[in-house]
Amino acid sequence: NAGVMQNPRHLVRRRGQEARLRCSPMKGHSHVYWYRQLPEEGLKFMVYLQKENIIDESGMPKERFSAEFPKEGPSILRIQQVVRGDSAAYFCASSPGTGFGTEAFFGQGTRLTVV
Amino acid sequence: SQQGEEDPQALSIQEGENATMNCSYKTSINNLQWYRQNSGRGLVHLILIRSNEREKHSGRLRVTLDTSKKSSSLLITASRAADTASYFCATGSNQAGTALIFGKGTTLSVSS
């Protein structure tokens, strides 16, 4: 059973370009969470999705950021018109149940560098 | 928003010594979890303690939870150089629509 798969592992974008980060949850998991980690800091919650639904996007910036988790395929975190401040590690986690009564399984992250 | 706050921010010890990290949180929780992150890697789940539990052990790890003080501690006994990593506490709820909220972490350095 493969773990949470994120790709790409490293992504370099020029200012103004779009960044697409993909996350395939563990088999059987229907809950996906995206977090952002700035250097030397903890993880900041961004968005929580279930299949085809956004449950909580309270941590998402209001502009340029969007997320989806379609019925088929991976979850996508999309950042439009990237700026240098978007440079960070973006982690995806998945869980099988409702809420967090159990542990979350994390991917290895995507490190986004905006130049 | 940050929920858990770890203390200390950084800890340096010698191999064989014990390492204790503390975590305080603000709101009611269903469970508290500790994670480990090696430099440049993803997070690995270490241990989960539920709000009705006071202490839990897993190998060289011992976690305590005091819900009256809204605090938890992680003890690593007989530390090894391989324990060098950042350690995060995260609080969770079993309410639908909530996500784990992480603290800023404690960076542990174990020298041989």
CSV table of C-alpha atoms in Angstrom, one decimal:
chain,number,residue,atom,x,y,z
A,1,ASN,CA,0.0,0.0,0.0
A,2,ALA,CA,1.8,3.1,-1.2
A,3,GLY,CA,1.8,6.1,1.1
A,4,VAL,CA,0.7,9.5,0.2
A,5,MET,CA,2.3,10.5,-3.1
A,6,GLN,CA,3.0,14.1,-3.9
A,7,ASN,CA,4.5,15.3,-7.1
A,8,PRO,CA,6.6,17.0,-8.2
A,9,ARG,CA,9.0,16.9,-5.3
A,10,HIS,CA,10.6,20.2,-6.4
A,11,LEU,CA,9.0,22.8,-8.5
A,12,VAL,CA,10.6,26.1,-9.8
A,13,ARG,CA,8.4,28.8,-11.2
A,14,ARG,CA,9.0,32.3,-12.4
A,15,ARG,CA,6.9,35.1,-10.9
A,16,GLY,CA,3.6,35.2,-12.6
A,17,GLN,CA,3.5,31.6,-13.7
A,18,GLU,CA,1.1,29.0,-12.4
A,19,ALA,CA,2.0,26.2,-10.0
A,20,ARG,CA,0.1,22.9,-9.8
A,21,LEU,CA,0.8,20.5,-7.0
A,22,ARG,CA,-0.6,17.0,-7.0
A,23,CYS,CA,-1.4,14.7,-4.2
A,24,SER,CA,-2.6,11.1,-4.3
A,25,PRO,CA,-3.9,10.0,-1.0
A,26,MET,CA,-3.4,6.5,0.5
A,27,LYS,CA,-5.6,3.8,-0.9
A,28,GLY,CA,-9.0,3.9,0.8
A,29,HIS,CA,-8.5,7.5,2.1
A,30,SER,CA,-11.1,10.0,1.1
A,31,HIS,CA,-10.0,12.9,3.2
A,32,VAL,CA,-7.2,15.2,2.0
A,33,TYR,CA,-5.5,18.1,3.8
A,34,TRP,CA,-3.0,20.6,2.4
A,35,TYR,CA,-0.5,22.4,4.6
A,36,ARG,CA,2.1,25.0,3.9
A,37,GLN,CA,5.5,25.2,5.7
A,38,LEU,CA,7.7,28.1,5.6
A,39,PRO,CA,11.4,27.7,6.5
A,40,GLU,CA,12.0,27.1,10.2
A,41,GLU,CA,8.3,27.2,10.9
A,42,GLY,CA,5.5,24.7,11.6
A,43,LEU,CA,2.8,23.6,9.3
A,44,LYS,CA,-0.1,26.0,8.5
A,45,PHE,CA,-3.4,24.5,7.6
A,46,MET,CA,-4.7,25.5,4.2
A,47,VAL,CA,-7.6,23.4,3.1
A,48,TYR,CA,-9.5,20.2,3.8
A,49,LEU,CA,-11.2,18.3,1.1
A,50,GLN,CA,-13.3,15.2,0.6
A,51,LYS,CA,-14.0,13.7,-2.8
A,52,GLU,CA,-15.5,16.5,-4.9
A,53,ASN,CA,-16.1,18.7,-1.9
A,54,ILE,CA,-14.2,21.5,-0.1
A,55,ILE,CA,-14.9,21.0,3.6
A,56,ASP,CA,-12.8,23.8,5.1
A,57,GLU,CA,-10.8,26.3,3.2
A,58,SER,CA,-10.3,28.8,6.1
A,59,GLY,CA,-6.5,28.6,5.7
A,60,MET,CA,-6.4,29.4,2.0
A,61,PRO,CA,-5.4,32.8,0.8
A,62,LYS,CA,-8.5,34.5,-0.8
A,63,GLU,CA,-6.8,35.1,-4.1
A,64,ARG,CA,-4.7,33.0,-6.5
A,65,PHE,CA,-5.0,29.8,-4.5
A,66,SER,CA,-7.5,27.0,-5.2
A,67,ALA,CA,-7.8,23.3,-4.5
A,68,GLU,CA,-9.8,20.4,-5.8
A,69,PHE,CA,-10.2,16.7,-5.2
A,70,PRO,CA,-12.1,15.2,-8.1
A,71,LYS,CA,-14.0,12.0,-8.1
A,72,GLU,CA,-11.2,10.4,-10.1
A,73,GLY,CA,-7.5,11.4,-9.9
A,74,PRO,CA,-5.3,13.2,-7.4
A,75,SER,CA,-6.1,16.3,-5.4
A,76,ILE,CA,-4.6,19.4,-7.0
A,77,LEU,CA,-3.4,22.6,-5.2
A,78,ARG,CA,-3.2,25.4,-7.8
A,79,ILE,CA,-1.4,28.7,-7.3
A,80,GLN,CA,-1.9,31.2,-10.0
A,81,GLN,CA,0.4,34.1,-10.7
A,82,VAL,CA,3.0,33.0,-8.2
A,83,VAL,CA,5.0,35.5,-6.2
A,84,ARG,CA,8.2,35.0,-4.2
A,85,GLY,CA,6.3,34.8,-1.0
A,86,ASP,CA,4.7,31.6,-2.2
A,87,SER,CA,8.0,29.8,-2.0
A,88,ALA,CA,7.5,27.1,0.6
A,89,ALA,CA,7.1,23.4,1.2
A,90,TYR,CA,3.5,22.2,0.6
A,91,PHE,CA,2.5,19.1,2.3
A,92,CYS,CA,-0.5,16.9,1.7
A,93,ALA,CA,-2.0,14.5,4.3
A,94,SER,CA,-4.8,12.0,4.0
A,95,SER,CA,-6.9,10.1,6.5
A,96,PRO,CA,-9.6,7.5,6.2
A,97,GLY,CA,-12.3,8.8,8.5
A,98,THR,CA,-14.2,11.8,9.4
A,99,GLY,CA,-12.4,14.5,11.4
A,100,PHE,CA,-9.2,13.5,13.0
A,101,GLY,CA,-9.8,10.7,15.4
A,102,THR,CA,-7.0,8.9,13.8
A,103,GLU,CA,-3.5,9.8,12.6
A,104,ALA,CA,-2.8,11.7,9.4
A,105,PHE,CA,-0.4,10.3,6.8
A,106,PHE,CA,1.8,12.8,5.1
A,107,GLY,CA,3.4,12.9,1.8
A,108,GLN,CA,7.0,14.0,1.3
A,109,GLY,CA,6.0,17.4,0.2
A,110,THR,CA,6.5,19.7,-2.8
A,111,ARG,CA,9.1,22.4,-2.5
A,112,LEU,CA,8.1,25.3,-4.5
A,113,THR,CA,10.7,28.0,-5.4
A,114,VAL,CA,9.6,31.1,-7.1
A,115,VAL,CA,12.3,33.0,-8.9
B,1,SER,CA,-3.9,29.7,13.1
B,2,GLN,CA,-1.5,28.0,15.5
B,3,GLN,CA,-3.0,25.8,18.2
B,4,GLY,CA,-0.1,24.0,19.8
B,5,GLU,CA,3.0,25.8,20.9
B,6,GLU,CA,6.0,23.7,21.6
B,7,ASP,CA,8.7,24.5,24.2
B,8,PRO,CA,11.6,24.7,23.9
B,9,GLN,CA,12.1,25.9,20.4
B,10,ALA,CA,15.5,24.1,20.2
B,11,LEU,CA,17.1,21.5,22.4
B,12,SER,CA,20.7,20.1,22.2
B,13,ILE,CA,21.7,17.1,24.1
B,14,GLN,CA,24.2,14.3,24.2
B,15,GLU,CA,23.5,10.7,23.1
B,16,GLY,CA,22.1,8.7,25.9
B,17,GLU,CA,20.4,11.6,27.6
B,18,ASN,CA,16.7,12.1,27.8
B,19,ALA,CA,14.9,14.8,25.8
B,20,THR,CA,11.7,16.4,27.0
B,21,MET,CA,9.5,18.6,24.8
B,22,ASN,CA,6.4,20.4,25.9
B,23,CYS,CA,3.3,21.5,24.0
B,24,SER,CA,0.5,23.8,25.1
B,25,TYR,CA,-2.7,24.3,23.3
B,26,LYS,CA,-5.7,26.6,23.5
B,27,THR,CA,-9.0,24.9,22.7
B,28,SER,CA,-10.7,21.7,23.7
B,29,ILE,CA,-9.4,18.7,21.9
B,30,ASN,CA,-10.3,15.1,21.2
B,31,ASN,CA,-6.8,13.9,20.7
B,32,LEU,CA,-3.2,15.2,20.5
B,33,GLN,CA,-0.6,13.8,18.2
B,34,TRP,CA,3.2,14.1,18.0
B,35,TYR,CA,5.0,14.1,14.7
B,36,ARG,CA,8.6,14.0,13.7
B,37,GLN,CA,10.2,15.7,10.7
B,38,ASN,CA,13.7,15.1,9.4
B,39,SER,CA,15.2,18.0,7.6
B,40,GLY,CA,13.7,18.3,4.1
B,41,ARG,CA,11.3,15.4,4.6
B,42,GLY,CA,7.6,14.9,5.3
B,43,LEU,CA,6.1,14.3,8.7
B,44,VAL,CA,6.0,11.0,10.4
B,45,HIS,CA,3.4,10.1,12.9
B,46,LEU,CA,4.9,9.1,16.3
B,47,ILE,CA,2.0,8.7,18.8
B,48,LEU,CA,-1.6,9.7,19.4
B,49,ILE,CA,-3.0,10.3,22.8
B,50,ARG,CA,-6.8,10.7,23.3
B,51,SER,CA,-8.3,13.3,25.6
B,52,ASN,CA,-9.4,10.6,28.1
B,53,GLU,CA,-5.8,9.2,28.4
B,54,ARG,CA,-3.1,10.6,30.6
B,55,GLU,CA,0.0,8.8,29.5
B,56,LYS,CA,1.0,6.6,26.6
B,57,HIS,CA,4.2,4.7,25.8
B,58,SER,CA,5.7,3.6,22.5
B,59,GLY,CA,9.2,2.2,22.6
B,60,ARG,CA,11.5,5.0,23.8
B,61,LEU,CA,8.7,7.5,23.6
B,62,ARG,CA,6.5,8.6,26.5
B,63,VAL,CA,3.7,11.1,26.1
B,64,THR,CA,1.6,12.7,28.8
B,65,LEU,CA,-1.5,14.8,28.5
B,66,ASP,CA,-3.0,17.1,31.0
B,67,THR,CA,-6.3,18.4,29.7
B,68,SER,CA,-6.8,20.7,32.8
B,69,LYS,CA,-3.6,22.5,31.9
B,70,LYS,CA,-4.0,22.1,28.2
B,71,SER,CA,-0.6,20.7,27.9
B,72,SER,CA,1.3,17.6,26.7
B,73,SER,CA,4.9,16.4,26.9
B,74,LEU,CA,7.0,14.1,24.8
B,75,LEU,CA,9.9,12.3,26.4
B,76,ILE,CA,12.5,10.5,24.4
B,77,THR,CA,14.6,8.3,26.6
B,78,ALA,CA,18.2,7.2,25.8
B,79,SER,CA,18.4,9.5,22.8
B,80,ARG,CA,20.4,8.6,19.7
B,81,ALA,CA,22.0,10.8,17.0
B,82,ALA,CA,19.3,9.5,14.7
B,83,ASP,CA,16.6,11.2,16.9
B,84,THR,CA,17.9,14.5,15.5
B,85,ALA,CA,14.8,16.1,13.9
B,86,SER,CA,12.0,18.6,14.5
B,87,TYR,CA,9.1,17.5,16.6
B,88,PHE,CA,5.6,18.9,16.3
B,89,CYS,CA,2.5,18.5,18.3
B,90,ALA,CA,-0.8,18.6,16.6
B,91,THR,CA,-4.3,18.8,18.1
B,92,GLY,CA,-7.3,17.1,16.6
B,93,SER,CA,-11.0,16.8,16.9
B,94,ASN,CA,-13.3,14.1,15.8
B,95,GLN,CA,-15.8,16.7,14.6
B,96,ALA,CA,-16.3,16.5,10.9
B,97,GLY,CA,-14.8,19.3,9.0
B,98,THR,CA,-11.8,19.9,11.3
B,99,ALA,CA,-8.1,19.4,10.5
B,100,LEU,CA,-5.0,18.9,12.6
B,101,ILE,CA,-3.5,22.1,13.8
B,102,PHE,CA,0.2,22.1,14.3
B,103,GLY,CA,2.6,24.0,16.6
B,104,LYS,CA,5.9,25.5,15.4
B,105,GLY,CA,7.9,22.6,16.6
B,106,THR,CA,11.0,21.8,18.7
B,107,THR,CA,14.2,21.2,16.9
B,108,LEU,CA,16.2,18.5,18.7
B,109,SER,CA,19.9,18.0,18.1
B,110,VAL,CA,21.5,14.9,19.5
B,111,SER,CA,25.3,14.8,19.3
B,112,SER,CA,27.4,11.7,19.7
